[in-house]
Coordinates of N, CA, C and O in Angstrom, one line a residue:
M1260 N 17.2 4.5 -66.2 CA 17.6 5.9 -66.4 C 18.0 6.4 -64.9 O 17.2 6.2 -64.0
D1261 N 19.1 7.0 -64.6 CA 19.3 7.5 -63.3 C 18.9 9.0 -63.4 O 19.6 9.8 -64.2
I1262 N 17.9 9.4 -62.7 CA 17.5 10.7 -62.9 C 17.9 11.4 -61.5 O 16.8 12.1 -60.9
T1263 N 18.8 11.2 -60.7 CA 19.2 11.9 -59.7 C 19.4 13.3 -59.9 O 18.8 14.1 -58.9
D1264 N 19.4 13.7 -61.2 CA 19.4 15.2 -61.7 C 18.5 15.1 -62.7 O 18.8 14.5 -63.9
E1265 N 17.3 15.5 -62.4 CA 16.2 15.2 -63.4 C 16.6 16.0 -64.8 O 15.8 15.6 -65.7
R1266 N 17.3 17.3 -64.6 CA 17.9 17.9 -65.8 C 18.5 17.2 -66.7 O 18.8 17.5 -67.8
H1267 N 19.5 16.0 -66.1 CA 20.3 15.4 -66.8 C 20.3 14.0 -66.7 O 21.1 13.3 -66.1
P1268 N 19.3 13.2 -67.2 CA 19.0 11.9 -66.9 C 20.2 11.1 -67.7 O 20.7 11.5 -68.7
V1269 N 20.6 9.9 -66.9 CA 21.8 9.4 -67.5 C 21.3 7.7 -67.7 O 20.7 7.1 -66.7
P1270 N 21.3 7.1 -68.8 CA 21.1 5.8 -69.1 C 22.0 5.0 -68.4 O 23.2 5.3 -68.4
I1271 N 21.4 3.7 -67.7 CA 22.2 2.9 -66.9 C 22.3 1.4 -67.6 O 23.1 0.7 -67.1
S1272 N 21.1 1.4 -68.1 CA 21.0 -0.2 -68.7 C 20.0 -0.3 -69.8 O 18.9 0.7 -69.8
T1273 N 19.7 -1.4 -70.5 CA 18.6 -1.5 -71.4 C 18.4 -3.1 -71.4 O 19.2 -3.9 -70.8
F1274 N 17.4 -3.6 -71.9 CA 16.9 -4.7 -71.9 C 16.2 -5.1 -73.3 O 15.6 -4.4 -73.8
Q1275 N 16.9 -6.2 -74.1 CA 16.3 -6.8 -75.3 C 16.2 -8.1 -75.2 O 16.9 -9.0 -74.7
V1276 N 15.1 -8.6 -75.8 CA 14.7 -10.0 -75.8 C 16.0 -10.8 -76.6 O 16.4 -10.2 -77.4
P1277 N 16.1 -12.1 -76.2 CA 17.2 -12.7 -76.9 C 16.8 -13.1 -78.3 O 15.7 -13.3 -78.7
G1278 N 17.8 -12.9 -79.2 CA 17.6 -13.2 -80.8 C 17.1 -11.9 -81.4 O 17.4 -11.8 -82.7
V1279 N 17.1 -10.8 -80.9 CA 16.8 -9.6 -81.6 C 18.1 -8.7 -81.3 O 18.5 -8.3 -80.3
N1280 N 18.8 -8.4 -82.5 CA 20.2 -7.7 -82.4 C 19.7 -6.5 -83.0 O 18.7 -6.0 -83.2
G1281 N 20.8 -5.7 -83.5 CA 20.8 -4.4 -83.8 C 20.4 -4.5 -85.6 O 20.1 -3.5 -86.0
D1282 N 20.2 -5.4 -86.1 CA 19.7 -5.5 -87.4 C 18.2 -5.3 -87.6 O 17.3 -5.3 -86.7
P1283 N 17.7 -4.5 -88.8 CA 16.4 -4.1 -89.0 C 15.5 -5.2 -88.8 O 15.7 -6.4 -89.2
Q1284 N 14.4 -5.2 -88.1 CA 13.3 -6.0 -87.8 C 12.1 -5.8 -88.6 O 11.8 -4.8 -89.0
P1285 N 11.2 -6.8 -88.9 CA 9.9 -6.8 -89.2 C 8.8 -5.5 -88.4 O 9.4 -5.5 -87.2
E1286 N 8.2 -5.0 -88.9 CA 7.3 -4.1 -88.3 C 6.5 -5.1 -87.0 O 6.3 -6.1 -87.2
F1287 N 6.3 -4.2 -85.9 CA 5.7 -4.7 -84.6 C 6.3 -6.0 -84.2 O 6.0 -7.0 -83.9
T1288 N 7.9 -5.5 -84.1 CA 8.6 -6.5 -83.3 C 9.1 -6.4 -82.0 O 9.2 -7.2 -81.0
G1289 N 9.2 -5.1 -81.7 CA 9.9 -4.5 -80.3 C 8.8 -4.6 -79.1 O 7.8 -5.0 -79.2
C1290 N 9.4 -4.0 -78.1 CA 8.6 -3.8 -77.1 C 7.5 -3.0 -77.2 O 7.5 -1.9 -77.9
H1291 N 6.2 -3.4 -76.6 CA 5.0 -2.5 -76.8 C 4.6 -1.8 -75.7 O 4.5 -0.7 -75.6
Q1292 N 4.4 -2.4 -74.6 CA 4.0 -1.8 -73.3 C 4.4 -2.6 -72.0 O 4.1 -3.8 -71.8
P1293 N 5.2 -2.0 -71.2 CA 5.3 -2.6 -69.9 C 4.0 -2.3 -69.2 O 3.4 -1.4 -69.1
C1294 N 3.8 -3.3 -68.0 CA 2.7 -3.0 -67.1 C 3.0 -1.8 -66.5 O 3.9 -1.4 -65.9
E1295 N 1.7 -0.9 -66.2 CA 1.8 0.2 -65.8 C 1.7 0.3 -64.3 O 2.3 1.4 -63.6
R1296 N 1.5 -0.7 -63.7 CA 1.5 -0.8 -62.0 C 2.6 -1.6 -61.8 O 2.8 -2.7 -62.1
V1297 N 3.7 -1.1 -61.1 CA 5.0 -1.6 -60.8 C 4.8 -2.0 -59.4 O 4.7 -1.0 -58.7
T1298 N 5.0 -3.2 -58.9 CA 4.8 -3.5 -57.4 C 6.1 -4.4 -56.9 O 6.0 -4.6 -55.8
G1299 N 7.0 -4.6 -57.7 CA 8.2 -5.1 -57.2 C 9.1 -5.0 -58.3 O 9.2 -4.2 -59.1
T1300 N 10.2 -6.0 -58.2 CA 11.2 -5.8 -59.2 C 11.1 -6.5 -60.5 O 11.8 -6.2 -61.3
E1301 N 10.2 -7.4 -60.7 CA 9.8 -8.3 -61.8 C 8.5 -7.4 -62.4 O 7.5 -7.6 -62.0
I1302 N 9.0 -6.9 -63.6 CA 8.1 -6.2 -64.4 C 7.7 -6.9 -65.7 O 8.4 -7.3 -66.6
P1303 N 6.4 -7.2 -65.8 CA 5.6 -7.8 -67.0 C 5.7 -6.9 -68.2 O 5.4 -5.7 -68.1
V1304 N 6.1 -7.4 -69.5 CA 6.3 -6.3 -70.5 C 5.5 -7.2 -71.8 O 5.7 -8.4 -72.0
A1305 N 4.7 -6.5 -72.5 CA 4.1 -7.1 -73.6 C 5.1 -6.4 -74.8 O 5.5 -5.6 -74.9
W1306 N 5.5 -7.6 -75.5 CA 6.6 -7.6 -76.4 C 6.0 -8.2 -77.8 O 6.2 -9.3 -78.2
F1307 N 5.5 -7.0 -78.5 CA 4.8 -7.3 -79.8 C 4.8 -8.8 -80.3 O 4.0 -9.9 -80.0
A1308 N 5.9 -9.2 -81.1 CA 6.2 -10.6 -81.6 C 6.7 -11.5 -80.7 O 7.0 -12.7 -81.1
H1309 N 7.2 -11.1 -79.5 CA 7.9 -12.0 -78.6 C 7.1 -12.5 -77.3 O 7.6 -12.8 -76.3
G1310 N 5.5 -11.9 -77.3 CA 4.5 -12.4 -76.3 C 4.9 -11.7 -74.9 O 5.4 -10.4 -75.0
L1311 N 4.8 -12.4 -74.0 CA 5.0 -11.6 -72.4 C 6.5 -12.1 -72.0 O 6.7 -13.3 -72.2
R1312 N 7.0 -11.0 -71.6 CA 8.2 -11.1 -71.0 C 8.4 -10.7 -69.4 O 7.8 -9.6 -69.5
I1313 N 8.9 -11.4 -68.5 CA 8.9 -10.8 -67.2 C 10.5 -10.5 -67.0 O 11.3 -11.3 -67.0
V1314 N 10.6 -9.1 -66.8 CA 11.9 -8.7 -66.8 C 12.3 -8.2 -65.3 O 11.6 -7.3 -64.6
D1315 N 13.3 -8.9 -64.6 CA 13.8 -8.7 -63.2 C 14.6 -7.3 -63.3 O 15.8 -7.5 -64.0
V1316 N 14.2 -6.3 -62.7 CA 15.2 -5.4 -62.6 C 15.8 -5.1 -61.1 O 16.3 -3.8 -60.8
A1317 N 15.9 -6.1 -60.3 CA 16.4 -5.9 -58.9 C 18.0 -5.3 -58.9 O 18.2 -4.5 -58.3
N1318 N 18.4 -5.7 -60.2 CA 20.1 -5.2 -60.3 C 19.8 -4.1 -61.6 O 19.7 -4.7 -62.6
P1319 N 19.5 -2.7 -61.3 CA 19.2 -2.1 -62.4 C 20.0 -1.9 -63.7 O 19.7 -1.6 -64.7
H1320 N 21.5 -2.3 -63.2 CA 22.6 -2.0 -64.1 C 22.3 -3.5 -65.0 O 23.0 -3.6 -66.2
A1321 N 21.9 -4.4 -64.6 CA 21.6 -5.8 -65.4 C 20.3 -6.5 -65.4 O 20.2 -7.2 -64.7
P1322 N 19.2 -5.7 -66.0 CA 18.0 -6.4 -66.1 C 18.1 -7.8 -66.8 O 18.8 -7.9 -67.7
R1323 N 17.2 -8.5 -66.3 CA 17.2 -10.1 -66.9 C 15.8 -10.6 -67.0 O 15.2 -10.4 -66.1
E1324 N 15.8 -11.4 -67.9 CA 14.4 -12.1 -68.3 C 14.4 -13.3 -67.1 O 15.2 -14.0 -67.2
V1325 N 13.1 -13.4 -66.4 CA 13.0 -14.5 -65.6 C 11.9 -15.4 -66.0 O 11.7 -16.6 -65.5
A1326 N 11.1 -15.0 -67.0 CA 10.0 -15.9 -67.5 C 9.4 -15.2 -68.7 O 9.6 -13.9 -68.9
H1327 N 8.8 -16.1 -69.4 CA 7.9 -15.5 -70.6 C 6.9 -16.8 -71.1 O 6.9 -17.9 -70.6
F1328 N 6.1 -15.9 -71.8 CA 4.9 -16.8 -72.4 C 4.8 -16.2 -74.0 O 4.6 -15.1 -74.3
L1329 N 5.2 -17.2 -74.8 CA 5.0 -16.7 -76.2 C 4.2 -17.8 -76.8 O 4.3 -19.0 -77.0
P1330 N 2.7 -17.5 -77.2 CA 1.8 -18.5 -77.9 C 2.1 -18.8 -79.1 O 2.9 -17.9 -79.7
E1331 N 1.5 -19.7 -79.6 CA 1.5 -20.1 -81.1 C 0.6 -18.9 -81.7 O -0.4 -18.4 -81.4
P1332 N 1.2 -18.5 -83.0 CA 0.4 -17.6 -83.7 C -0.9 -17.9 -84.0 O -0.9 -19.2 -84.2
P1333 N -1.9 -17.3 -84.1 CA -3.2 -17.8 -84.4 C -3.4 -18.1 -85.9 O -2.5 -17.4 -86.8
A1334 N -4.2 -18.8 -86.3 CA -4.6 -19.0 -87.8 C -4.6 -17.9 -88.7 O -5.2 -16.8 -88.1
G1335 N -3.9 -17.8 -89.8 CA -3.7 -16.6 -90.5 C -2.8 -15.5 -90.2 O -2.7 -14.5 -90.8
H1336 N -2.0 -15.7 -89.0 CA -1.1 -14.9 -88.7 C 0.2 -15.6 -88.7 O 0.4 -16.5 -88.1
A1337 N 1.4 -14.8 -89.1 CA 2.8 -15.3 -89.1 C 3.3 -15.3 -87.8 O 4.2 -16.0 -87.4
R1338 N 3.1 -14.3 -86.9 CA 3.6 -13.9 -85.6 C 2.4 -13.7 -84.7 O 1.3 -13.2 -84.9
V1339 N 2.7 -13.8 -83.5 CA 1.8 -13.0 -82.3 C 2.0 -11.8 -82.4 O 3.0 -11.2 -82.9
S1340 N 0.9 -10.9 -81.8 CA 1.1 -9.4 -81.6 C 0.5 -9.0 -80.1 O -0.5 -8.7 -80.1
S1341 N 1.5 -9.2 -79.3 CA 0.8 -9.0 -78.1 C 1.1 -7.4 -77.8 O 2.0 -6.7 -78.3
N1342 N 0.0 -6.9 -77.2 CA -0.1 -5.4 -77.3 C 0.0 -4.8 -75.8 O 0.7 -3.9 -75.2
D1343 N -0.8 -5.2 -74.9 CA -1.2 -4.8 -73.5 C -0.8 -6.0 -72.5 O -1.4 -7.0 -72.7
V1344 N -0.4 -5.4 -71.3 CA -0.3 -6.4 -70.2 C -0.9 -5.8 -68.9 O -0.4 -4.7 -68.7
E1345 N -1.3 -6.5 -68.0 CA -1.9 -5.9 -66.8 C -1.9 -7.1 -65.9 O -2.1 -8.4 -66.3
V1346 N -1.6 -6.9 -64.5 CA -1.7 -7.9 -63.5 C -2.6 -7.6 -62.4 O -2.7 -6.4 -62.0
D1347 N -3.6 -8.7 -62.0 CA -4.4 -8.2 -60.9 C -3.9 -8.3 -59.6 O -3.0 -9.1 -59.3
G1348 N -4.7 -8.2 -58.5 CA -4.3 -8.4 -57.2 C -4.1 -9.9 -56.9 O -3.3 -10.1 -55.9
R1349 N -4.5 -10.7 -57.4 CA -4.2 -12.2 -57.2 C -3.2 -12.7 -58.1 O -2.7 -13.8 -57.8
G1350 N -2.4 -12.0 -58.9 CA -1.5 -12.2 -59.5 C -1.5 -12.7 -61.0 O -0.9 -13.4 -61.7
L1351 N -2.8 -12.6 -61.4 CA -3.1 -13.2 -62.7 C -2.6 -12.1 -64.0 O -2.8 -10.9 -63.7
F1352 N -2.0 -12.5 -64.8 CA -1.5 -11.8 -65.9 C -2.7 -11.6 -66.9 O -3.2 -13.0 -67.5
Y1353 N -2.9 -10.6 -67.5 CA -3.9 -10.4 -68.8 C -3.1 -9.7 -70.0 O -2.7 -8.8 -69.9
V1354 N -3.0 -10.6 -71.0 CA -2.3 -10.2 -72.1 C -3.3 -10.1 -73.3 O -3.9 -11.1 -73.5
I1355 N -3.1 -9.1 -74.2 CA -4.2 -8.8 -75.2 C -3.1 -9.1 -76.3 O -2.3 -8.7 -76.5
D1356 N -3.6 -9.8 -77.3 CA -3.0 -10.3 -78.5 C -3.9 -9.8 -79.8 O -5.1 -10.2 -79.6
R1357 N -3.6 -9.1 -80.6 CA -4.1 -8.4 -81.6 C -4.9 -9.5 -82.7 O -5.9 -9.4 -83.1
G1358 N -4.3 -10.8 -82.8 CA -4.8 -11.8 -83.6 C -5.6 -12.7 -82.7 O -6.3 -13.4 -83.5
R1359 N -5.5 -12.9 -81.4 CA -6.4 -13.9 -80.9 C -7.1 -13.3 -79.6 O -8.1 -14.1 -79.4
G1360 N -6.9 -12.3 -79.3 CA -7.5 -11.8 -78.1 C -6.9 -11.9 -76.6 O -5.9 -11.7 -76.6
L1361 N -7.6 -12.2 -75.7 CA -7.1 -12.2 -74.4 C -6.5 -13.5 -73.9 O -7.3 -14.5 -74.0
H1362 N -5.2 -13.5 -73.3 CA -4.8 -14.5 -72.7 C -4.7 -14.3 -71.0 O -4.4 -13.2 -70.8
I1363 N -5.1 -15.2 -70.5 CA -5.2 -15.1 -69.1 C -4.2 -16.2 -68.5 O -4.3 -17.2 -68.6
L1364 N -3.3 -15.7 -67.7 CA -2.1 -16.4 -67.3 C -2.1 -16.4 -65.7 O -2.0 -15.6 -65.1
E1365 N -1.6 -17.5 -64.9 CA -1.1 -17.7 -63.8 C 0.3 -18.0 -63.4 O 0.7 -19.1 -64.4
R1366 N 1.0 -17.1 -63.0 CA 2.6 -17.7 -62.8 C 2.5 -18.8 -62.0 O 1.9 -18.8 -60.8
T1367 N 3.5 -19.9 -62.3 CA 3.5 -21.0 -61.5 C 4.9 -21.0 -60.9 O 5.8 -20.5 -61.4

């Protein structure tokens, strides 16, 4: 959103994971939570059924995915269910999954 005039925000772009179009989707498919602490142009996003997505917003008119982590669904679950993501000062990603628990990832 361009909020140059805060009373009249203007959308400038959107991002959607590959393979999700405008068709109705199963429950818990979409974006759940972007990382709340933004420290650069690459934003980690927990995407319910699509795991962790890193979205580069260096060009705010054309955000693009630069990395992702999609674990196998745990036993008894058809899909993953990523809920929250945080990054610590060392660059470790902490991703919570409703079916499996905590994933700790290091970007390589």
